[in-house]
Tab-separated table of C-alpha atoms in Angstrom:
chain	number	residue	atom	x	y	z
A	26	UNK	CA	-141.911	-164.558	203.726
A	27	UNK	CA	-144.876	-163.074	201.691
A	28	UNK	CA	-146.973	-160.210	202.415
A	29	UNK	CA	-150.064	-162.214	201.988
A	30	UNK	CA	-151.489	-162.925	205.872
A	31	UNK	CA	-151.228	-167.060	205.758
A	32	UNK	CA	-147.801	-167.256	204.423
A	33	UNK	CA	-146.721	-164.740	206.719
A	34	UNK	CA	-148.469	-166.528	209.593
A	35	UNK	CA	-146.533	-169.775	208.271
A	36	UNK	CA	-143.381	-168.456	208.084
A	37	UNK	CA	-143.389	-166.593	211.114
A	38	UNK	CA	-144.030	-170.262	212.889
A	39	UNK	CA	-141.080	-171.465	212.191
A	40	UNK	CA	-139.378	-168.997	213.776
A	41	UNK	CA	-140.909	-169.873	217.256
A	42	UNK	CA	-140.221	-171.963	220.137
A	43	UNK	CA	-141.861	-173.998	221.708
A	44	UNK	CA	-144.470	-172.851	224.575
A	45	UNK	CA	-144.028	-169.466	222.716
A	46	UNK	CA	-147.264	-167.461	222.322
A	47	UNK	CA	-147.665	-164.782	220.020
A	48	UNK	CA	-149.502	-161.674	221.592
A	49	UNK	CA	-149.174	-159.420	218.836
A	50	UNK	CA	-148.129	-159.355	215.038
A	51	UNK	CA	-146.967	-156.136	213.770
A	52	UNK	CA	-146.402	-155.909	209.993
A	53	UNK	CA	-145.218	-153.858	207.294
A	54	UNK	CA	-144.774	-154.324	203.288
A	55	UNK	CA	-141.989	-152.456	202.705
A	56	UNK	CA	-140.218	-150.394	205.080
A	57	UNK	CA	-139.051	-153.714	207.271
A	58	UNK	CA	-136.701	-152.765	210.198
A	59	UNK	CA	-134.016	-149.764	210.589
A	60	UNK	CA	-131.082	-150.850	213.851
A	61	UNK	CA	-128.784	-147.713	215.144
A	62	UNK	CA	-126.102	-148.582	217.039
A	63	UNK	CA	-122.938	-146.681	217.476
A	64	UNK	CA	-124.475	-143.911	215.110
A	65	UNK	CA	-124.637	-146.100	212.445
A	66	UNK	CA	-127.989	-146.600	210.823
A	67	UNK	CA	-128.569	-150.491	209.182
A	68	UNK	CA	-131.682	-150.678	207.502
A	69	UNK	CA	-133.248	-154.248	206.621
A	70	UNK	CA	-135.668	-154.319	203.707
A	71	UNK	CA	-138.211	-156.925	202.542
A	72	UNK	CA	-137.086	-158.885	199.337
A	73	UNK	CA	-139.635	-158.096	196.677
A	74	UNK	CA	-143.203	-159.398	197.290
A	75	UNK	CA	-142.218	-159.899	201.442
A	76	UNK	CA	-143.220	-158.237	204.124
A	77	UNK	CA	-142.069	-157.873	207.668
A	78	UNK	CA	-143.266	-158.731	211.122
A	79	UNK	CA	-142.616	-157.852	214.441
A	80	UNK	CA	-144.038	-160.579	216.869
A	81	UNK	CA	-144.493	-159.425	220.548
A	82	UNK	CA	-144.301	-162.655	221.986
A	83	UNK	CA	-144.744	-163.466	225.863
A	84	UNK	CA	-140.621	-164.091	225.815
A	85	UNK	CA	-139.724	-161.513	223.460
A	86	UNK	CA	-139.612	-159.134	219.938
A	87	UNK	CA	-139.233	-160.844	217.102
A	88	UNK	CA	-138.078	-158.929	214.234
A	89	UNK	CA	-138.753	-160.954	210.611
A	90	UNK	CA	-137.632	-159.447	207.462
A	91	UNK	CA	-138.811	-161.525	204.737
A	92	UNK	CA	-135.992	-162.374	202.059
A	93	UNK	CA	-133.784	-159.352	203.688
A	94	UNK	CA	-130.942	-161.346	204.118
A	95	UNK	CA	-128.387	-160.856	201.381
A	96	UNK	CA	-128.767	-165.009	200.819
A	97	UNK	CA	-132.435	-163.856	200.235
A	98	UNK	CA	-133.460	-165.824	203.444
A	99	UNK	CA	-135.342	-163.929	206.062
A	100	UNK	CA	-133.666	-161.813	207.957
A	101	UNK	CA	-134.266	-162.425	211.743
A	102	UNK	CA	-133.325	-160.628	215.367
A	103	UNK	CA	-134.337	-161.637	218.779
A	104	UNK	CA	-135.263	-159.325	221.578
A	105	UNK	CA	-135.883	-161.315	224.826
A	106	UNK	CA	-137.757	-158.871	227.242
A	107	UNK	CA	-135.390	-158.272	229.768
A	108	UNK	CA	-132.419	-157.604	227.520
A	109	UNK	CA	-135.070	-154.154	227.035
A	110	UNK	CA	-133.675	-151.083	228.645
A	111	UNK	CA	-136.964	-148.779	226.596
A	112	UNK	CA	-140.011	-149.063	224.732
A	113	UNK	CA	-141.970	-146.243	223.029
A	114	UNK	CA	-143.304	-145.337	219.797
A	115	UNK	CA	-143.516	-142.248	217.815
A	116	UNK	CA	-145.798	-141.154	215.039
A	117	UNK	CA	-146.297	-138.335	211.755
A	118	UNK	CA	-149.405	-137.840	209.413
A	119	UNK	CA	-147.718	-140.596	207.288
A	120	UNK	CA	-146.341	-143.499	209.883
A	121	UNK	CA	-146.440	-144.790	213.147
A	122	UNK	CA	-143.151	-146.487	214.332
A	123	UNK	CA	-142.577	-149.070	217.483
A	124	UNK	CA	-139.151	-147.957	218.728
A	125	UNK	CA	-137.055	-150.132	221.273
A	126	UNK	CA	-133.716	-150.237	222.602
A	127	UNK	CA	-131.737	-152.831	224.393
A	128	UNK	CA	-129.426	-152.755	226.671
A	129	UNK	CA	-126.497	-152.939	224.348
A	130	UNK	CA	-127.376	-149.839	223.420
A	131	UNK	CA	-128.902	-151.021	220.139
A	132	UNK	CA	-131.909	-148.964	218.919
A	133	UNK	CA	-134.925	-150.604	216.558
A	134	UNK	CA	-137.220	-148.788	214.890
A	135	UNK	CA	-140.304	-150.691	212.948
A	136	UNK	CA	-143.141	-149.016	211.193
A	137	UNK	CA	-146.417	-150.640	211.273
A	138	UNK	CA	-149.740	-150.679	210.222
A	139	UNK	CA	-150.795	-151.848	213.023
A	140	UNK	CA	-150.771	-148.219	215.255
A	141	UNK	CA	-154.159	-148.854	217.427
A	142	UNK	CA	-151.977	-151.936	218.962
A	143	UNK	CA	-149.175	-150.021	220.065
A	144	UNK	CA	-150.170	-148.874	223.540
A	145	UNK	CA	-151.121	-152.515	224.654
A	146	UNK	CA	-147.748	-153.575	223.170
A	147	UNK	CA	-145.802	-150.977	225.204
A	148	UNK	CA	-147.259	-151.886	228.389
A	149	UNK	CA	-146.605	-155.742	227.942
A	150	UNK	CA	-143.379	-154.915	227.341
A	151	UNK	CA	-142.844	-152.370	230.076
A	152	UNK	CA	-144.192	-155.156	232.600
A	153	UNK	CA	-141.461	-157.435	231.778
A	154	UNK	CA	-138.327	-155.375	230.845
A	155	UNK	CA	-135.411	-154.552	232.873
A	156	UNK	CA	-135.405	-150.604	231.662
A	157	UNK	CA	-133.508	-149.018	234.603
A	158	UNK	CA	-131.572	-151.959	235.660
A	159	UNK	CA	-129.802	-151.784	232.550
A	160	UNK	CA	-128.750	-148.077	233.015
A	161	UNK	CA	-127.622	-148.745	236.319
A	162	UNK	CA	-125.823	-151.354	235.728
A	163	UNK	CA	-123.906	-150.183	232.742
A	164	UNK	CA	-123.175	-147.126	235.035
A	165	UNK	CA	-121.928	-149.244	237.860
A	166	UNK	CA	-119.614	-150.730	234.829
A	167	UNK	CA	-118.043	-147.803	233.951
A	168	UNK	CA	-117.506	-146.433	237.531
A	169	UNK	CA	-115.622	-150.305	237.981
A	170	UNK	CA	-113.566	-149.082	235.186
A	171	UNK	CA	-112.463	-146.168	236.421
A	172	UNK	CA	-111.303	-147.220	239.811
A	173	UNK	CA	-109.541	-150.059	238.271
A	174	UNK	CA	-107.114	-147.587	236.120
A	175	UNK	CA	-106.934	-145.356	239.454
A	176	UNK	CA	-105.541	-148.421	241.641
A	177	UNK	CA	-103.106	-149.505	238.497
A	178	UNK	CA	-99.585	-149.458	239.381
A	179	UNK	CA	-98.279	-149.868	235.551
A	180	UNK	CA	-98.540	-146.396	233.004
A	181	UNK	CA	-99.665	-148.719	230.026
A	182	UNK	CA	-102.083	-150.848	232.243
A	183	UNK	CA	-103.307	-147.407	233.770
A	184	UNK	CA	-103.423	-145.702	230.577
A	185	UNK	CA	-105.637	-148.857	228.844
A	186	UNK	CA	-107.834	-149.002	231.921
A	187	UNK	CA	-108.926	-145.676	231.482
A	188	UNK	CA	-109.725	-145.496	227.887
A	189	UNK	CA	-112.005	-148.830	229.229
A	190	UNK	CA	-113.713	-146.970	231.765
A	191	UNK	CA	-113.671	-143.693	228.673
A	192	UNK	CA	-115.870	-146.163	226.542
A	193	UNK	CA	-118.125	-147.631	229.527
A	194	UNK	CA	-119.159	-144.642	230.106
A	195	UNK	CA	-120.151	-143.454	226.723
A	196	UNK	CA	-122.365	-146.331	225.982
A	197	UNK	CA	-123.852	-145.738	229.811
A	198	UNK	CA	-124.607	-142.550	228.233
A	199	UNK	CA	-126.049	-143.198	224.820
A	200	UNK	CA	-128.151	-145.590	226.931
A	201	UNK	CA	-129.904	-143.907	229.706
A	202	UNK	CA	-130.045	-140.871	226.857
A	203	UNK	CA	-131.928	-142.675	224.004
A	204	UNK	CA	-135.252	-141.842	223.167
A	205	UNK	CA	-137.176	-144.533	224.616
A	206	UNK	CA	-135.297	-145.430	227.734
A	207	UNK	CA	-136.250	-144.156	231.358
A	208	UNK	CA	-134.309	-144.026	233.882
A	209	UNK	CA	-133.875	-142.236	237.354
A	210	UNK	CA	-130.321	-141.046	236.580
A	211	UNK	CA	-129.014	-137.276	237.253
A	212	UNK	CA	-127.515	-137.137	233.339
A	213	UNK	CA	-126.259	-133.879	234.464
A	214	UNK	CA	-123.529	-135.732	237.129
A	215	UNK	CA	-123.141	-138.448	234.722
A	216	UNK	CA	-121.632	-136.069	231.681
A	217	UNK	CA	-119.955	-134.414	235.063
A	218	UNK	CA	-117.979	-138.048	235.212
A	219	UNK	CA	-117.814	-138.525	231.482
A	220	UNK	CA	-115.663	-134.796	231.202
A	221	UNK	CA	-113.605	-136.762	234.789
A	222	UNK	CA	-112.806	-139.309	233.617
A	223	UNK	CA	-111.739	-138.070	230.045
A	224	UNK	CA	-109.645	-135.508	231.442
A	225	UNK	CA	-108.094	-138.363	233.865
A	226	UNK	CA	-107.876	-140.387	230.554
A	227	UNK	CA	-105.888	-137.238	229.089
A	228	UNK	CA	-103.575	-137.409	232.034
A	229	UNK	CA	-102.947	-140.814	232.284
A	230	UNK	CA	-101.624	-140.787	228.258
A	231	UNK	CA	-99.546	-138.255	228.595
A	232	UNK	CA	-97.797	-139.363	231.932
A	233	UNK	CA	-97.167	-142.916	229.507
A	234	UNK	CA	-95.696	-140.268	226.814
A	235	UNK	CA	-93.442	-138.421	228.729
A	236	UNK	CA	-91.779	-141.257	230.648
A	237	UNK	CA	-91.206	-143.166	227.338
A	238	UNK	CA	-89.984	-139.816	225.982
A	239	UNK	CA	-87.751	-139.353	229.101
A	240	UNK	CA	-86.595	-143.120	228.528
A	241	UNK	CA	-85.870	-142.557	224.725
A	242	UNK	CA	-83.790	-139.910	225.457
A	243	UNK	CA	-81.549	-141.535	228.066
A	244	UNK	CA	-81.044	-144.094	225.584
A	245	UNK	CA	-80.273	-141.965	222.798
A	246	UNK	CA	-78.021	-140.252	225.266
A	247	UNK	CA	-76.823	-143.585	225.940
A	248	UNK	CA	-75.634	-144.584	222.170
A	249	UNK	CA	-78.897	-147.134	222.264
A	250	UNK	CA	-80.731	-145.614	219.195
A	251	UNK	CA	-82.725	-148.979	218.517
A	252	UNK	CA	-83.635	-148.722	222.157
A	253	UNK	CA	-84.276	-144.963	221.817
A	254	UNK	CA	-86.741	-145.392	218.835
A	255	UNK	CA	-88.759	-147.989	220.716
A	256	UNK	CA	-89.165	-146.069	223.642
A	257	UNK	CA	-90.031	-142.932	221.500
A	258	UNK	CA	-92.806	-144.692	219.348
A	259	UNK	CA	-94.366	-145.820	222.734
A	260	UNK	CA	-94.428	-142.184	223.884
A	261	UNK	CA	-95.755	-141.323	219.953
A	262	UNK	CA	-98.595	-143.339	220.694
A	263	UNK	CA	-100.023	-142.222	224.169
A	264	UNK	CA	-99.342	-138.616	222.804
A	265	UNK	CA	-101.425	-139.447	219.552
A	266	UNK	CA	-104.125	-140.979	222.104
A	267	UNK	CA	-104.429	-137.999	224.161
A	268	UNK	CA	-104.618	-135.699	221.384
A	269	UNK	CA	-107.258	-137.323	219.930
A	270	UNK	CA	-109.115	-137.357	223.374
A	271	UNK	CA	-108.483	-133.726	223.865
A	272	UNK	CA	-110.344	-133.150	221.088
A	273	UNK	CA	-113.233	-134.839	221.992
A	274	UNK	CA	-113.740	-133.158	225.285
A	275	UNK	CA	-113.220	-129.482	226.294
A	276	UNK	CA	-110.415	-130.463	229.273
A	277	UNK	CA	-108.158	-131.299	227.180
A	278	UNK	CA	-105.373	-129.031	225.521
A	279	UNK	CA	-105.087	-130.344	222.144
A	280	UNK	CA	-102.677	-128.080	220.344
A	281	UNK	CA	-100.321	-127.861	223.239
A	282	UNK	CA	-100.019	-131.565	223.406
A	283	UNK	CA	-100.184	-131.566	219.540
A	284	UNK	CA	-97.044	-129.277	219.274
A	285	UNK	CA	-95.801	-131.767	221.876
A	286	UNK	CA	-95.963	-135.265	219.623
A	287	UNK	CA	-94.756	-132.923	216.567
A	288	UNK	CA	-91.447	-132.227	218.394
A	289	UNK	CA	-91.167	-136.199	218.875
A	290	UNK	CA	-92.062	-136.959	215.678
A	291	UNK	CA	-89.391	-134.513	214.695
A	292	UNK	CA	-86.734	-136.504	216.427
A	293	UNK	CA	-87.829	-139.752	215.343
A	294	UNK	CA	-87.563	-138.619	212.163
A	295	UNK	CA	-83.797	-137.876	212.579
A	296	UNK	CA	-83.195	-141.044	214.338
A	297	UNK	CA	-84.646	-142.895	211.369
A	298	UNK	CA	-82.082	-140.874	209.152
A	299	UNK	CA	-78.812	-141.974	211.242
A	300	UNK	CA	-80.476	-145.580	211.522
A	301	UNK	CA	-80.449	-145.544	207.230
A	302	UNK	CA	-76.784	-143.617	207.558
A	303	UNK	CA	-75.280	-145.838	209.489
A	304	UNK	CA	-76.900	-149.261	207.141
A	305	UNK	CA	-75.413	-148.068	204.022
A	306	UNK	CA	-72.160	-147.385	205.597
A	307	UNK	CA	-71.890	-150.885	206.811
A	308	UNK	CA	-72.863	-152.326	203.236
């Protein structure tokens, strides 16, 4: 796609549907189109002699990178309008940027030179997005999360439910947080959950750990050591898990529960040692 006006206007056509009517073209030459998502920054550069274009169209944003593929084909994203949670821009002395996230929590940033267009562009946007039905609705997600791994009956079930609801709730977060997104939501109560259910989270692993320990050692108690090491690298796990949630969020203890997967390691260790023993002295 080249930076020249007709090709670009060519090019861009064939990315259309049909009844599809462009409202706006946004272009740059060379800066093309940056995505975050999951704090990781991907940006998408025009090929040599392309530009970019993003299309406000009366379904969606169109994002065209010419010859930013790594084929050298265009590189293309679709943003239908309600898949929108926010719409802004920002600007400095030497750029003006059209900045949009959706409600996978995926943030676009395009530079244009184009800035005089940018308030109509937000408010055809706004008109037709879903903004806060996206934040409530990935709230009401994570809540459905958490009540699932309070109602589980099973440790592991309970203990996977929870680190669902633990990641439901961080992208409800980064969402109804990000720059351009609006939303009536107290994000005061909502970190309020987030440190809940982490802490619950916390719990949950650790209840998994010590019953598998408890297990391990009845079975090592038992003469069972191939039992015993099973049931110990189960409890390894869920104590691994909640240390590393404990250090993510102030509730948790990490050293204390840090000292306690050391000990098990320890003893795994030794088991491992009578489990090679006892092989060579059968060869």
């Amino acid at each position: 796609m080249d930076s020249g006006g007709d090709h670009l206007e060519t090019q861009l056509a064939a990315y259309l549907g049909g009844n599809e009517d462009v409202k706006w073209r946004l272009t740059n030459a060379q800066s093309g189109v940056v995505r975050e998502s999951g704090g990781t920054e991907t940006a998408t550069q025009p090929g040599r002699g392309y530009g970019a274009v993003a299309a406000i169209t009366n379904r969606r944003t169109l994002f065209v990178v010419g010859g930013g593929a790594d084929d050298g084909s265009d590189d293309v994203a679709s943003i239908p309008h309600f898949e929108v949670a926010g719409i802004d821009y920002d600007a400095d002395p030497l750029a003006s940027r059209l900045v949009l996230t959706t409600a996978a929590g995926s943030t676009w940033r395009f530079t244009v030179r184009e800035p005089d267009a940018l308030s109509e562009v937000l408010a055809y946007v706004r008109d037709r997005m879903r903004g806060a039905e996206h934040v409530t609705a990935a709230l009401s997600t994570a809540r459905e999360y958490r009540e699932g791994a309070t109602r589980a009956d099973d440790l592991a079930v309970q203990a996977r439910r929870y680190d669902e609801a633990v990641d439901a709730y961080r992208r409800a977060v980064d969402l109804c947080t990000a720059p351009p997104v609006s939303a009536d939501v107290d994000t005061t109560t909502v970190r309020e959950e987030v440190v809940d259910v982490v802490a619950e989270a916390i719990d949950a692993h650790l209840e998994r750990a010590r019953e598998a320990r408890s297990r391990g050692n009845w079975e090592f108690q038992a003469g069972d050591e191939r039992a015993a090491s099973d049931h110990l690298s189960t409890a390894l796990d869920a104590f691994e898990r909640a240390v590393e949630l404990a250090r993510q969020c102030p509730p948790g203890d990490a050293d204390a529960i840090a000292d306690e997967r050391a000990a098990l390691v320890s003893k795994l260790e030794d088991l491992e040692v009578r489990a090679s023993v006892a092989a060579a002295g059968e060869d």
